[in-house]
Coordinates of N, CA and C in Angstrom, one line a residue:
M1 N 33.0 -12.6 -33.9 CA 33.7 -13.8 -34.2 C 34.1 -14.5 -32.9
S2 N 33.1 -14.8 -32.1 CA 33.4 -15.4 -30.8 C 33.8 -16.8 -31.0
G3 N 34.7 -17.3 -30.1 CA 35.1 -18.7 -30.2 C 36.3 -18.9 -31.2
M4 N 36.8 -17.8 -31.8 CA 38.0 -17.9 -32.7 C 39.2 -17.5 -32.0
N5 N 40.3 -18.1 -32.3 CA 41.6 -17.7 -31.7 C 42.6 -17.7 -32.8
E6 N 43.9 -17.3 -32.5 CA 44.9 -17.2 -33.5 C 45.3 -18.5 -34.1
D7 N 44.9 -19.6 -33.5 CA 45.2 -21.0 -34.0 C 44.3 -21.5 -35.1
S8 N 43.2 -20.8 -35.3 CA 42.2 -21.3 -36.2 C 41.7 -20.1 -37.2
H9 N 41.2 -20.5 -38.3 CA 40.6 -19.6 -39.2 C 39.4 -20.3 -39.9
S10 N 38.9 -19.7 -40.9 CA 37.6 -20.2 -41.4 C 37.7 -21.6 -42.0
T11 N 38.9 -22.0 -42.4 CA 39.1 -23.3 -43.0 C 39.6 -24.4 -42.1
G12 N 39.9 -24.0 -40.8 CA 40.3 -25.0 -39.9 C 41.6 -24.5 -39.2
P13 N 42.3 -25.4 -38.5 CA 43.5 -25.0 -37.7 C 44.6 -24.5 -38.7
A14 N 45.4 -23.6 -38.1 CA 46.5 -23.1 -38.9 C 47.6 -24.2 -39.1
P15 N 48.2 -24.2 -40.3 CA 49.2 -25.3 -40.5 C 50.4 -25.1 -39.6
D16 N 51.0 -26.3 -39.3 CA 52.2 -26.3 -38.4 C 53.3 -25.4 -38.9
A17 N 53.5 -25.3 -40.2 CA 54.6 -24.4 -40.7 C 54.3 -23.0 -40.4
A18 N 53.1 -22.6 -40.4 CA 52.7 -21.2 -40.1 C 52.9 -20.9 -38.6
R19 N 52.6 -21.9 -37.8 CA 52.8 -21.7 -36.4 C 54.3 -21.6 -36.1
R20 N 55.1 -22.4 -36.7 CA 56.6 -22.4 -36.5 C 57.2 -21.0 -36.9
T21 N 56.7 -20.5 -38.1 CA 57.1 -19.2 -38.5 C 56.8 -18.1 -37.6
H22 N 55.5 -18.2 -37.1 CA 55.0 -17.2 -36.1 C 55.9 -17.3 -34.8
D23 N 56.2 -18.4 -34.3 CA 57.0 -18.6 -33.1 C 58.4 -18.1 -33.4
R24 N 59.0 -18.4 -34.5 CA 60.3 -17.9 -34.9 C 60.4 -16.4 -34.9
E25 N 59.3 -15.8 -35.5 CA 59.3 -14.3 -35.5 C 59.2 -13.7 -34.1
R26 N 58.4 -14.4 -33.2 CA 58.3 -13.9 -31.8 C 59.6 -14.0 -31.1
R27 N 60.4 -15.1 -31.3 CA 61.7 -15.3 -30.7 C 62.6 -14.2 -31.2
Q28 N 62.6 -13.9 -32.5 CA 63.5 -12.9 -33.1 C 63.1 -11.5 -32.5
A29 N 61.9 -11.2 -32.3 CA 61.5 -10.0 -31.7 C 62.0 -9.9 -30.3
R30 N 61.9 -11.0 -29.5 CA 62.5 -10.9 -28.1 C 64.0 -10.7 -28.1
L31 N 64.7 -11.3 -29.1 CA 66.1 -11.1 -29.2 C 66.5 -9.6 -29.5
V32 N 65.7 -9.0 -30.4 CA 65.9 -7.6 -30.7 C 65.7 -6.8 -29.5
L33 N 64.6 -7.0 -28.8 CA 64.3 -6.3 -27.5 C 65.4 -6.5 -26.5
A34 N 65.9 -7.7 -26.3 CA 66.9 -8.0 -25.4 C 68.2 -7.2 -25.7
G35 N 68.5 -7.0 -26.9 CA 69.7 -6.3 -27.3 C 69.6 -4.8 -27.1
R36 N 68.3 -4.3 -27.0 CA 68.1 -2.8 -26.9 C 67.6 -2.4 -25.5
A37 N 67.2 -3.3 -24.7 CA 66.7 -3.0 -23.3 C 67.8 -2.5 -22.5
E38 N 67.6 -1.6 -21.6 CA 68.6 -1.1 -20.7 C 68.8 -1.9 -19.5
S39 N 67.8 -2.7 -19.1 CA 67.8 -3.5 -17.9 C 66.8 -4.7 -18.1
A40 N 67.0 -5.6 -17.2 CA 66.0 -6.8 -17.2 C 64.6 -6.3 -17.0
D41 N 64.4 -5.3 -16.1 CA 63.1 -4.8 -15.9 C 62.5 -4.2 -17.1
D42 N 63.3 -3.4 -17.8 CA 62.9 -2.8 -19.1 C 62.5 -3.9 -20.1
L43 N 63.3 -5.0 -20.2 CA 63.0 -6.1 -21.1 C 61.7 -6.7 -20.7
A44 N 61.5 -7.0 -19.5 CA 60.3 -7.7 -19.0 C 59.1 -6.8 -19.3
M45 N 59.2 -5.5 -19.1 CA 58.1 -4.6 -19.4 C 57.7 -4.6 -20.9
L46 N 58.8 -4.5 -21.7 CA 58.5 -4.5 -23.2 C 57.9 -5.8 -23.7
I47 N 58.4 -6.9 -23.2 CA 57.9 -8.2 -23.6 C 56.4 -8.3 -23.2
D48 N 56.1 -7.9 -22.0 CA 54.7 -7.9 -21.5 C 53.8 -7.0 -22.3
A49 N 54.3 -5.8 -22.6 CA 53.5 -4.8 -23.3 C 53.2 -5.2 -24.7
L50 N 54.2 -5.9 -25.3 CA 54.0 -6.3 -26.7 C 53.4 -7.7 -26.9
G51 N 53.1 -8.4 -25.7 CA 52.5 -9.7 -25.8 C 53.4 -10.8 -26.4
L52 N 54.7 -10.7 -26.0 CA 55.7 -11.6 -26.6 C 56.2 -12.6 -25.5
D53 N 55.3 -13.0 -24.6 CA 55.7 -13.9 -23.5 C 56.0 -15.3 -24.2
P54 N 57.2 -15.8 -23.9 CA 57.6 -17.1 -24.5 C 56.7 -18.2 -24.2
R55 N 56.0 -18.2 -23.1 CA 55.1 -19.3 -22.7 C 53.9 -19.4 -23.7
E56 N 53.7 -18.3 -24.5 CA 52.6 -18.4 -25.4 C 53.0 -18.9 -26.8
D57 N 54.3 -19.2 -27.0 CA 54.8 -19.8 -28.2 C 54.3 -21.2 -28.3
H58 N 53.9 -21.7 -29.5 CA 53.4 -23.0 -29.8 C 54.7 -23.9 -29.9
G59 N 54.6 -25.1 -29.4 CA 55.7 -26.1 -29.6 C 56.9 -25.8 -28.8
Q60 N 56.9 -24.8 -27.9 CA 58.1 -24.6 -27.1 C 58.5 -25.8 -26.2
A61 N 57.5 -26.4 -25.7 CA 57.8 -27.6 -24.8 C 58.4 -28.7 -25.7
A62 N 58.0 -28.9 -26.9 CA 58.6 -29.9 -27.7 C 60.1 -29.6 -28.1
Q63 N 60.4 -28.3 -28.2 CA 61.8 -27.9 -28.4 C 62.7 -28.1 -27.3
R64 N 62.2 -28.1 -26.0 CA 63.0 -28.3 -24.8 C 63.4 -29.7 -24.7
D65 N 62.6 -30.7 -25.2 CA 62.9 -32.1 -25.0 C 64.1 -32.5 -25.8

């Protein structure tokens, strides 16, 4: 399935609501990790290992405005 990414599927782009839910789940996962990490280094390592980098969230730039 070359050329496909998480934003698309066989019928076209994912709906905005699904992206917002996905981003909300990613933020919640980061909050849980932050509450359990022993240090900032541990938190950074966990976020990187689990692919939860906030820069990968959709619409984050729109929320900052």
